[in-house]
Amino acid sequence: MTPELPSSGTADRRAFLRTATAALAVPTAAALVGGALSGTAHAAGPTTDLPDFAPVPAAATGPALNEQGYFVGRVKGSLYWVTDAYYQAMFLSTRDGVVLVDAPPTIGNNLLRAIADVTRANGRPSKVTHLVYTHSHADHIGAANLFGRNVVRIAHRETRRLLLLDGDPNRLVPTVTFDDRFDLHVGGERLELAHHGPNHSPDNIFVHAPDHGTLMVVDVLYPGWVPFKNLAVSQDIPAWVKAQDIAMSYPWTTLVGGHLGRLGVRADGDVQRQYIADLTAGVKAAMNLDPTPFFQKYGPAGNSWAIFKTYLDAVAAQAAAPVIAKYTGVLAAADVFTLDNAATMLESLRIDAGLLGPFGTRP
């Protein structure tokens, strides 16, 4: 039996979410003209000191959301995707039921509405029989509880271990796990699941729909946008960078990246890899920054952490500046997260690659 949708008691929350996402889905003409909105008036209250950022390029935005705050569309054949302009999920509508990949809580019960929209039109069952977890993080599977305990939940073995540690009742533990590869066949449809090692998280998997020319890999490629802060808050930066190459080695034409409002095309992967290459080169070059002023300022007081902080912050800022200039207007939020991303790349190059700059072996 398909879980019931919530009653009108949640109407106020849905109305708020519709308002909050409207600007993401349909940028105003004013937002698409000119540079950063430095002259924009602020509302009174706690938002007074909020910064202004460059407009979101039109090419980064996705389709408009409906009144309930979501968009559902066909990818190809029986494969569909859902977005709320923040997160994305994907599902196969099969003759035996629905195979859903991820259950982001920001989409929440709109997943059920989206599935009902599709299956009402194609006459296939609306019941979700299988739920694939791309990885354990709550922002992508925190609405898994909406589909009940009888759904077959499939994930990497490490996902099960992590979820057992977390003990979150909203993220039910997988019932089927695998180590390297798993082929899922349901109602005449198939998905190829693969684990290529840690990247964004230890358990993050690649979900390939070969019959539909589609790859879903989450928190690795961000079509039209720079990666989320700190290089997607990834736990293994070198492996996360490598995962972008692995993603591009698949023969897909459509990417479901798990975030934001539109699907990806192969050119998106090329642009992000160039962004990462530019960021890496910039950090390496900035590591030549003269450390003398930082040691002179904070060394006499014995404040070692102040030396590290100010020097590393200066290196990150120097590396980020030309990258921000190059990608503003090309990738959305280049001015929002590039400094954070440069700081994270800097730490990875120091710790993982051994590029220690002035903190290397004493001569």
mmCIF file of C-alpha atoms in Angstrom:
data_model
loop_
_atom_site.group_PDB
_atom_site.id
_atom_site.type_symbol
_atom_site.label_atom_id
_atom_site.label_comp_id
_atom_site.label_asym_id
_atom_site.label_seq_id
_atom_site.Cartn_x
_atom_site.Cartn_y
_atom_site.Cartn_z
ATOM 1 C CA MET A 1 0.000 0.000 0.000
ATOM 2 C CA THR A 2 1.338 3.427 -0.909
ATOM 3 C CA PRO A 3 1.916 5.661 2.137
ATOM 4 C CA GLU A 4 -0.657 8.440 2.438
ATOM 5 C CA LEU A 5 0.306 11.984 1.753
ATOM 6 C CA PRO A 6 0.146 14.422 4.655
ATOM 7 C CA SER A 7 -3.028 16.417 5.162
ATOM 8 C CA SER A 8 -3.407 20.147 4.683
ATOM 9 C CA GLY A 9 -1.847 20.616 8.129
ATOM 10 C CA THR A 10 1.496 21.033 6.375
ATOM 11 C CA ALA A 11 0.191 23.642 3.943
ATOM 12 C CA ASP A 12 1.927 26.527 5.691
ATOM 13 C CA ARG A 13 5.326 24.829 5.448
ATOM 14 C CA ARG A 14 4.778 24.019 1.786
ATOM 15 C CA ALA A 15 3.808 27.630 1.126
ATOM 16 C CA PHE A 16 7.036 28.797 2.742
ATOM 17 C CA LEU A 17 9.092 26.355 0.676
ATOM 18 C CA ARG A 18 7.365 27.474 -2.510
ATOM 19 C CA THR A 19 8.304 31.058 -1.743
ATOM 20 C CA ALA A 20 11.870 30.144 -0.799
ATOM 21 C CA THR A 21 12.516 28.167 -3.976
ATOM 22 C CA ALA A 22 10.790 30.480 -6.422
ATOM 23 C CA ALA A 23 13.823 32.723 -6.753
ATOM 24 C CA LEU A 24 16.059 29.713 -7.419
ATOM 25 C CA ALA A 25 13.846 28.268 -10.101
ATOM 26 C CA VAL A 26 13.000 31.484 -11.965
ATOM 27 C CA PRO A 27 15.573 34.280 -11.596
ATOM 28 C CA THR A 28 14.205 37.784 -11.983
ATOM 29 C CA ALA A 29 15.318 39.928 -14.892
ATOM 30 C CA ALA A 30 17.094 42.237 -12.470
ATOM 31 C CA ALA A 31 19.135 39.333 -11.091
ATOM 32 C CA LEU A 32 20.362 38.408 -14.561
ATOM 33 C CA VAL A 33 21.638 41.856 -15.504
ATOM 34 C CA GLY A 34 24.890 43.427 -14.384
ATOM 35 C CA GLY A 35 27.264 42.442 -11.613
ATOM 36 C CA ALA A 36 26.898 41.869 -7.875
ATOM 37 C CA LEU A 37 23.861 43.570 -6.385
ATOM 38 C CA SER A 38 25.857 45.925 -4.204
ATOM 39 C CA GLY A 39 23.118 48.560 -4.172
ATOM 40 C CA THR A 40 20.310 46.232 -3.121
ATOM 41 C CA ALA A 41 18.421 47.478 -0.075
ATOM 42 C CA HIS A 42 18.222 45.107 2.885
ATOM 43 C CA ALA A 43 15.177 44.296 4.953
ATOM 44 C CA ALA A 44 15.213 45.419 8.558
ATOM 45 C CA GLY A 45 16.076 42.885 11.221
ATOM 46 C CA PRO A 46 18.576 40.025 11.296
ATOM 47 C CA THR A 47 19.175 40.087 7.507
ATOM 48 C CA THR A 48 20.722 43.546 7.604
ATOM 49 C CA ASP A 49 24.295 42.323 7.431
ATOM 50 C CA LEU A 50 23.840 39.572 4.862
ATOM 51 C CA PRO A 51 26.326 39.858 1.966
ATOM 52 C CA ASP A 52 25.491 40.298 -1.691
ATOM 53 C CA PHE A 53 26.702 37.834 -4.323
ATOM 54 C CA ALA A 54 26.921 37.753 -8.091
ATOM 55 C CA PRO A 55 23.738 36.826 -9.963
ATOM 56 C CA VAL A 56 23.124 33.175 -10.736
ATOM 57 C CA PRO A 57 23.756 32.571 -14.460
ATOM 58 C CA ALA A 58 20.600 31.629 -16.330
ATOM 59 C CA ALA A 59 22.305 28.459 -17.588
ATOM 60 C CA ALA A 60 22.646 27.206 -14.007
ATOM 61 C CA THR A 61 18.933 27.245 -13.259
ATOM 62 C CA GLY A 62 16.518 24.392 -13.758
ATOM 63 C CA PRO A 63 12.848 24.119 -14.689
ATOM 64 C CA ALA A 64 10.241 26.046 -12.747
ATOM 65 C CA LEU A 65 8.724 24.306 -9.732
ATOM 66 C CA ASN A 66 5.012 23.671 -9.385
ATOM 67 C CA GLU A 67 2.809 25.146 -6.647
ATOM 68 C CA GLN A 68 3.806 22.382 -4.245
ATOM 69 C CA GLY A 69 7.491 23.163 -4.649
ATOM 70 C CA TYR A 70 8.823 20.407 -6.911
ATOM 71 C CA PHE A 71 9.441 19.484 -10.525
ATOM 72 C CA VAL A 72 9.223 15.954 -11.882
ATOM 73 C CA GLY A 73 10.297 15.134 -15.415
ATOM 74 C CA ARG A 74 11.229 12.274 -17.662
ATOM 75 C CA VAL A 75 14.910 11.641 -18.242
ATOM 76 C CA LYS A 76 14.385 8.939 -20.839
ATOM 77 C CA GLY A 77 11.940 6.073 -21.208
ATOM 78 C CA SER A 78 10.797 4.960 -17.757
ATOM 79 C CA LEU A 79 13.450 6.942 -15.877
ATOM 80 C CA TYR A 80 12.395 10.143 -14.100
ATOM 81 C CA TRP A 81 13.918 12.755 -11.816
ATOM 82 C CA VAL A 82 12.598 15.050 -9.104
ATOM 83 C CA THR A 83 14.014 18.315 -7.794
ATOM 84 C CA ASP A 84 13.085 21.093 -5.366
ATOM 85 C CA ALA A 85 15.951 23.275 -6.725
ATOM 86 C CA TYR A 86 18.122 22.238 -3.766
ATOM 87 C CA TYR A 87 18.246 18.440 -4.029
ATOM 88 C CA GLN A 88 17.481 15.738 -6.586
ATOM 89 C CA ALA A 89 16.248 12.137 -6.617
ATOM 90 C CA MET A 90 15.750 9.685 -9.482
ATOM 91 C CA PHE A 91 13.272 6.847 -10.007
ATOM 92 C CA LEU A 92 12.382 4.079 -12.421
ATOM 93 C CA SER A 93 8.710 3.427 -13.056
ATOM 94 C CA THR A 94 8.496 -0.322 -13.732
ATOM 95 C CA ARG A 95 5.672 -2.768 -14.314
ATOM 96 C CA ASP A 96 6.305 -4.211 -10.834
ATOM 97 C CA GLY A 97 6.644 -0.960 -8.906
ATOM 98 C CA VAL A 98 8.958 2.010 -8.433
ATOM 99 C CA VAL A 99 12.715 1.929 -7.858
ATOM 100 C CA LEU A 100 13.701 5.146 -6.093
ATOM 101 C CA VAL A 101 17.279 6.390 -5.740
ATOM 102 C CA ASP A 102 17.695 8.574 -2.631
ATOM 103 C CA ALA A 103 15.048 10.305 -0.543
ATOM 104 C CA PRO A 104 16.143 13.868 0.260
ATOM 105 C CA PRO A 105 14.171 15.318 3.181
ATOM 106 C CA THR A 106 13.849 18.758 1.559
ATOM 107 C CA ILE A 107 11.785 17.078 -1.171
ATOM 108 C CA GLY A 108 10.148 14.821 1.405
ATOM 109 C CA ASN A 109 6.519 13.955 0.711
ATOM 110 C CA ASN A 110 6.785 15.624 -2.682
ATOM 111 C CA LEU A 111 8.577 12.439 -3.730
ATOM 112 C CA LEU A 112 5.278 10.613 -3.250
ATOM 113 C CA ARG A 113 3.413 13.298 -5.155
ATOM 114 C CA ALA A 114 5.909 13.213 -8.017
ATOM 115 C CA ILE A 115 5.731 9.429 -8.266
ATOM 116 C CA ALA A 116 1.926 9.618 -8.204
ATOM 117 C CA ASP A 117 1.997 12.186 -11.024
ATOM 118 C CA VAL A 118 4.012 9.822 -13.213
ATOM 119 C CA THR A 119 2.294 6.541 -12.427
ATOM 120 C CA ARG A 120 -1.179 8.037 -12.673
ATOM 121 C CA ALA A 121 -0.300 9.005 -16.235
ATOM 122 C CA ASN A 122 1.430 5.782 -17.305
ATOM 123 C CA GLY A 123 -0.831 3.334 -15.447
ATOM 124 C CA ARG A 124 2.032 1.563 -13.672
ATOM 125 C CA PRO A 125 2.144 0.772 -9.927
ATOM 126 C CA SER A 126 2.928 3.722 -7.647
ATOM 127 C CA LYS A 127 4.279 1.642 -4.775
ATOM 128 C CA VAL A 128 7.989 2.096 -4.099
ATOM 129 C CA THR A 129 9.328 -1.451 -3.883
ATOM 130 C CA HIS A 130 13.074 -0.673 -3.904
ATOM 131 C CA LEU A 131 15.015 2.250 -2.445
ATOM 132 C CA VAL A 132 18.685 2.719 -3.364
ATOM 133 C CA TYR A 133 20.893 4.783 -1.061
ATOM 134 C CA THR A 134 23.766 6.538 -2.823
ATOM 135 C CA HIS A 135 25.425 7.071 0.575
ATOM 136 C CA SER A 136 24.554 7.445 4.231
ATOM 137 C CA HIS A 137 24.275 11.221 4.595
ATOM 138 C CA ALA A 138 21.005 12.439 6.047
ATOM 139 C CA ASP A 139 20.553 15.290 3.592
ATOM 140 C CA HIS A 140 20.133 12.739 0.786
ATOM 141 C CA ILE A 141 18.270 9.855 2.434
ATOM 142 C CA GLY A 142 16.698 11.467 5.499
ATOM 143 C CA ALA A 143 13.170 10.874 4.166
ATOM 144 C CA ALA A 144 13.674 7.123 3.695
ATOM 145 C CA ASN A 145 11.238 6.426 6.530
ATOM 146 C CA LEU A 146 8.357 7.717 4.365
ATOM 147 C CA PHE A 147 8.442 4.468 2.376
ATOM 148 C CA GLY A 148 8.020 2.098 5.307
ATOM 149 C CA ARG A 149 9.969 -0.896 6.486
ATOM 150 C CA ASN A 150 8.841 -3.306 3.778
ATOM 151 C CA VAL A 151 10.697 -1.595 0.935
ATOM 152 C CA VAL A 152 13.889 -3.313 -0.213
ATOM 153 C CA ARG A 153 16.696 -0.920 0.732
ATOM 154 C CA ILE A 154 19.961 -1.356 -1.198
ATOM 155 C CA ALA A 155 23.305 0.270 -0.410
ATOM 156 C CA HIS A 156 27.012 -0.295 -0.046
ATOM 157 C CA ARG A 157 28.127 -2.379 2.917
ATOM 158 C CA GLU A 158 29.808 0.672 4.455
ATOM 159 C CA THR A 159 26.503 2.551 4.327
ATOM 160 C CA ARG A 160 24.949 -0.089 6.554
ATOM 161 C CA ARG A 161 27.815 0.201 9.049
ATOM 162 C CA LEU A 162 27.561 3.978 9.164
ATOM 163 C CA LEU A 163 23.783 3.977 9.554
ATOM 164 C CA LEU A 164 23.986 1.465 12.388
ATOM 165 C CA LEU A 165 26.364 3.866 14.136
ATOM 166 C CA ASP A 166 24.100 6.861 13.486
ATOM 167 C CA GLY A 167 20.932 5.161 14.728
ATOM 168 C CA ASP A 168 18.689 7.617 12.871
ATOM 169 C CA PRO A 169 15.081 6.315 12.673
ATOM 170 C CA ASN A 170 14.538 8.340 9.500
ATOM 171 C CA ARG A 171 17.347 6.476 7.705
ATOM 172 C CA LEU A 172 16.381 2.828 7.921
ATOM 173 C CA VAL A 173 19.268 0.392 7.633
ATOM 174 C CA PRO A 174 19.747 -1.256 4.196
ATOM 175 C CA THR A 175 18.331 -4.741 3.782
ATOM 176 C CA VAL A 176 20.622 -5.613 0.852
ATOM 177 C CA THR A 177 24.291 -4.596 0.701
ATOM 178 C CA PHE A 178 27.181 -5.100 -1.712
ATOM 179 C CA ASP A 179 30.923 -4.490 -1.816
ATOM 180 C CA ASP A 180 31.957 -3.614 -5.385
ATOM 181 C CA ARG A 181 29.088 -4.054 -7.832
ATOM 182 C CA PHE A 182 25.399 -4.882 -7.788
ATOM 183 C CA ASP A 183 23.028 -5.219 -10.739
ATOM 184 C CA LEU A 184 19.433 -4.442 -9.822
ATOM 185 C CA HIS A 185 16.692 -5.843 -12.067
ATOM 186 C CA VAL A 186 13.071 -4.899 -11.341
ATOM 187 C CA GLY A 187 10.062 -5.116 -13.657
ATOM 188 C CA GLY A 188 12.071 -5.212 -16.876
ATOM 189 C CA GLU A 189 14.331 -2.325 -15.853
ATOM 190 C CA ARG A 190 17.901 -2.325 -14.534
ATOM 191 C CA LEU A 191 20.392 -0.236 -12.622
ATOM 192 C CA GLU A 192 24.107 -0.923 -12.277
ATOM 193 C CA LEU A 193 25.450 0.052 -8.865
ATOM 194 C CA ALA A 194 29.199 0.354 -8.326
ATOM 195 C CA HIS A 195 31.558 1.394 -5.560
ATOM 196 C CA HIS A 196 34.879 2.772 -6.807
ATOM 197 C CA GLY A 197 36.328 3.502 -3.390
ATOM 198 C CA PRO A 198 35.820 6.461 -1.057
ATOM 199 C CA ASN A 199 35.301 9.961 -2.444
ATOM 200 C CA HIS A 200 32.816 12.432 -0.975
ATOM 201 C CA SER A 201 32.157 9.801 1.672
ATOM 202 C CA PRO A 202 33.560 6.308 2.242
ATOM 203 C CA ASP A 203 30.408 4.669 0.872
ATOM 204 C CA ASN A 204 29.338 6.918 -2.012
ATOM 205 C CA ILE A 205 28.312 4.845 -5.034
ATOM 206 C CA PHE A 206 27.732 5.349 -8.765
ATOM 207 C CA VAL A 207 24.259 4.465 -10.084
ATOM 208 C CA HIS A 208 24.246 3.811 -13.819
ATOM 209 C CA ALA A 209 21.085 3.424 -15.897
ATOM 210 C CA PRO A 210 22.681 2.118 -19.128
ATOM 211 C CA ASP A 211 19.411 1.762 -21.009
ATOM 212 C CA HIS A 212 18.681 5.431 -20.373
ATOM 213 C CA GLY A 213 22.138 6.952 -20.889
ATOM 214 C CA THR A 214 22.131 8.280 -17.332
ATOM 215 C CA LEU A 215 24.524 8.322 -14.393
ATOM 216 C CA MET A 216 23.585 9.360 -10.869
ATOM 217 C CA VAL A 217 26.524 10.178 -8.631
ATOM 218 C CA VAL A 218 25.925 12.546 -5.739
ATOM 219 C CA ASP A 219 28.145 15.315 -4.359
ATOM 220 C CA VAL A 220 30.812 14.773 -7.020
ATOM 221 C CA LEU A 221 29.750 16.918 -10.009
ATOM 222 C CA TYR A 222 27.607 20.056 -9.682
ATOM 223 C CA PRO A 223 26.149 21.001 -13.087
ATOM 224 C CA GLY A 224 26.281 24.737 -13.594
ATOM 225 C CA TRP A 225 27.598 25.471 -10.102
ATOM 226 C CA VAL A 226 30.865 25.400 -8.205
ATOM 227 C CA PRO A 227 31.093 22.510 -5.726
ATOM 228 C CA PHE A 228 29.564 23.007 -2.303
ATOM 229 C CA LYS A 229 31.841 24.438 0.387
ATOM 230 C CA ASN A 230 35.092 22.733 1.320
ATOM 231 C CA LEU A 231 35.039 20.752 -1.935
ATOM 232 C CA ALA A 232 31.674 19.210 -1.155
ATOM 233 C CA VAL A 233 32.731 18.600 2.469
ATOM 234 C CA SER A 234 34.428 15.503 1.108
ATOM 235 C CA GLN A 235 36.282 13.194 3.442
ATOM 236 C CA ASP A 236 38.972 12.190 0.938
ATOM 237 C CA ILE A 237 39.888 15.083 -1.374
ATOM 238 C CA PRO A 238 42.281 13.207 -3.724
ATOM 239 C CA ALA A 239 39.714 10.417 -4.127
ATOM 240 C CA TRP A 240 36.930 12.968 -4.662
ATOM 241 C CA VAL A 241 38.939 14.607 -7.462
ATOM 242 C CA LYS A 242 39.572 11.178 -8.982
ATOM 243 C CA ALA A 243 35.846 10.377 -8.751
ATOM 244 C CA GLN A 244 35.153 13.170 -11.227
ATOM 245 C CA ASP A 245 37.327 11.362 -13.775
ATOM 246 C CA ILE A 246 35.612 8.066 -12.964
ATOM 247 C CA ALA A 247 32.222 9.689 -13.499
ATOM 248 C CA MET A 248 33.318 11.006 -16.877
ATOM 249 C CA SER A 249 34.533 7.537 -17.887
ATOM 250 C CA TYR A 250 30.940 6.255 -17.864
ATOM 251 C CA PRO A 251 29.102 6.489 -21.222
ATOM 252 C CA TRP A 252 26.325 8.798 -20.027
ATOM 253 C CA THR A 253 24.607 11.711 -21.718
ATOM 254 C CA THR A 254 22.572 12.805 -18.667
ATOM 255 C CA LEU A 255 23.835 13.276 -15.114
ATOM 256 C CA VAL A 256 21.773 13.351 -11.933
ATOM 257 C CA GLY A 257 24.129 15.063 -9.491
ATOM 258 C CA GLY A 258 21.899 15.040 -6.421
ATOM 259 C CA HIS A 259 21.927 18.812 -5.986
ATOM 260 C CA LEU A 260 20.351 21.977 -7.333
ATOM 261 C CA GLY A 261 17.843 22.511 -10.064
ATOM 262 C CA ARG A 262 18.943 20.966 -13.321
ATOM 263 C CA LEU A 263 20.350 17.835 -14.851
ATOM 264 C CA GLY A 264 23.914 17.696 -16.133
ATOM 265 C CA VAL A 265 25.455 17.174 -19.548
ATOM 266 C CA ARG A 266 28.999 16.109 -20.299
ATOM 267 C CA ALA A 267 30.184 19.677 -20.776
ATOM 268 C CA ASP A 268 29.353 20.298 -17.109
ATOM 269 C CA GLY A 269 31.846 17.666 -16.065
ATOM 270 C CA ASP A 270 34.518 19.199 -18.276
ATOM 271 C CA VAL A 271 33.956 22.664 -16.786
ATOM 272 C CA GLN A 272 34.113 21.437 -13.204
ATOM 273 C CA ARG A 273 37.302 19.481 -13.805
ATOM 274 C CA GLN A 274 38.860 22.625 -15.282
ATOM 275 C CA TYR A 275 37.693 24.616 -12.243
ATOM 276 C CA ILE A 276 39.401 22.095 -9.961
ATOM 277 C CA ALA A 277 42.548 22.152 -12.091
ATOM 278 C CA ASP A 278 42.651 25.958 -11.938
ATOM 279 C CA LEU A 279 42.058 25.921 -8.195
ATOM 280 C CA THR A 280 44.835 23.369 -7.673
ATOM 281 C CA ALA A 281 47.309 25.316 -9.799
ATOM 282 C CA GLY A 282 46.423 28.532 -8.014
ATOM 283 C CA VAL A 283 46.975 27.019 -4.574
ATOM 284 C CA LYS A 284 50.321 25.543 -5.596
ATOM 285 C CA ALA A 285 51.484 28.910 -6.938
ATOM 286 C CA ALA A 286 50.253 30.788 -3.875
ATOM 287 C CA MET A 287 52.283 28.529 -1.594
ATOM 288 C CA ASN A 288 55.270 30.673 -2.639
ATOM 289 C CA LEU A 289 53.846 33.522 -0.548
ATOM 290 C CA ASP A 290 56.558 35.005 1.712
ATOM 291 C CA PRO A 291 55.863 33.844 5.301
ATOM 292 C CA THR A 292 58.182 36.371 6.946
ATOM 293 C CA PRO A 293 55.542 38.974 7.931
ATOM 294 C CA PHE A 294 53.411 36.306 9.602
ATOM 295 C CA PHE A 295 56.298 34.964 11.684
ATOM 296 C CA GLN A 296 57.419 38.485 12.570
ATOM 297 C CA LYS A 297 53.947 39.533 13.702
ATOM 298 C CA TYR A 298 52.955 36.518 15.787
ATOM 299 C CA GLY A 299 56.217 34.688 16.481
ATOM 300 C CA PRO A 300 57.451 36.908 19.345
ATOM 301 C CA ALA A 301 54.246 36.224 21.281
ATOM 302 C CA GLY A 302 54.575 32.497 20.649
ATOM 303 C CA ASN A 303 51.179 32.359 18.906
ATOM 304 C CA SER A 304 51.858 29.479 16.541
ATOM 305 C CA TRP A 305 48.232 29.057 15.533
ATOM 306 C CA ALA A 306 47.993 32.721 14.534
ATOM 307 C CA ILE A 307 50.989 32.226 12.211
ATOM 308 C CA PHE A 308 49.356 29.200 10.604
ATOM 309 C CA LYS A 309 45.902 30.756 10.325
ATOM 310 C CA THR A 310 46.894 34.082 8.821
ATOM 311 C CA TYR A 311 49.411 32.571 6.418
ATOM 312 C CA LEU A 312 47.077 29.818 5.206
ATOM 313 C CA ASP A 313 44.168 32.263 4.930
ATOM 314 C CA ALA A 314 46.330 34.568 2.820
ATOM 315 C CA VAL A 315 47.409 31.717 0.548
ATOM 316 C CA ALA A 316 43.800 30.593 0.062
ATOM 317 C CA ALA A 317 42.653 34.135 -0.703
ATOM 318 C CA GLN A 318 45.469 34.663 -3.225
ATOM 319 C CA ALA A 319 44.657 31.358 -4.941
ATOM 320 C CA ALA A 320 40.916 31.956 -4.969
ATOM 321 C CA ALA A 321 40.882 35.470 -6.424
ATOM 322 C CA PRO A 322 41.721 34.649 -10.083
ATOM 323 C CA VAL A 323 39.498 31.575 -10.022
ATOM 324 C CA ILE A 324 36.562 33.634 -8.784
ATOM 325 C CA ALA A 325 37.209 36.188 -11.520
ATOM 326 C CA LYS A 326 37.405 33.504 -14.216
ATOM 327 C CA TYR A 327 34.270 31.579 -13.241
ATOM 328 C CA THR A 328 31.905 34.343 -12.109
ATOM 329 C CA GLY A 329 29.135 34.298 -14.701
ATOM 330 C CA VAL A 330 30.210 30.825 -15.826
ATOM 331 C CA LEU A 331 29.528 28.754 -12.712
ATOM 332 C CA ALA A 332 26.948 29.867 -10.190
ATOM 333 C CA ALA A 333 28.244 30.773 -6.720
ATOM 334 C CA ALA A 334 31.862 31.108 -7.834
ATOM 335 C CA ASP A 335 32.102 34.002 -5.390
ATOM 336 C CA VAL A 336 30.298 32.091 -2.634
ATOM 337 C CA PHE A 337 32.353 28.941 -2.115
ATOM 338 C CA THR A 338 35.639 29.300 -4.033
ATOM 339 C CA LEU A 339 37.526 30.708 -1.050
ATOM 340 C CA ASP A 340 36.336 27.796 1.110
ATOM 341 C CA ASN A 341 37.240 25.391 -1.674
ATOM 342 C CA ALA A 342 40.709 26.910 -2.020
ATOM 343 C CA ALA A 343 41.298 26.556 1.719
ATOM 344 C CA THR A 344 40.300 22.893 1.584
ATOM 345 C CA MET A 345 42.447 22.226 -1.486
ATOM 346 C CA LEU A 346 45.339 23.895 0.320
ATOM 347 C CA GLU A 347 44.977 21.588 3.320
ATOM 348 C CA SER A 348 44.739 18.541 1.053
ATOM 349 C CA LEU A 349 47.877 19.516 -0.853
ATOM 350 C CA ARG A 350 49.698 20.043 2.439
ATOM 351 C CA ILE A 351 48.516 16.885 4.175
ATOM 352 C CA ASP A 352 47.934 14.479 1.273
ATOM 353 C CA ALA A 353 50.502 15.651 -1.280
ATOM 354 C CA GLY A 354 53.197 16.870 1.113
ATOM 355 C CA LEU A 355 53.357 20.420 -0.267
ATOM 356 C CA LEU A 356 54.077 22.031 3.099
ATOM 357 C CA GLY A 357 55.383 25.412 2.006
ATOM 358 C CA PRO A 358 57.165 27.250 4.845
ATOM 359 C CA PHE A 359 56.105 24.514 7.271
ATOM 360 C CA GLY A 360 58.243 21.853 5.649
ATOM 361 C CA THR A 361 61.508 20.282 6.784
ATOM 362 C CA ARG A 362 63.704 22.848 8.515
ATOM 363 C CA PRO A 363 66.901 23.527 6.552
#
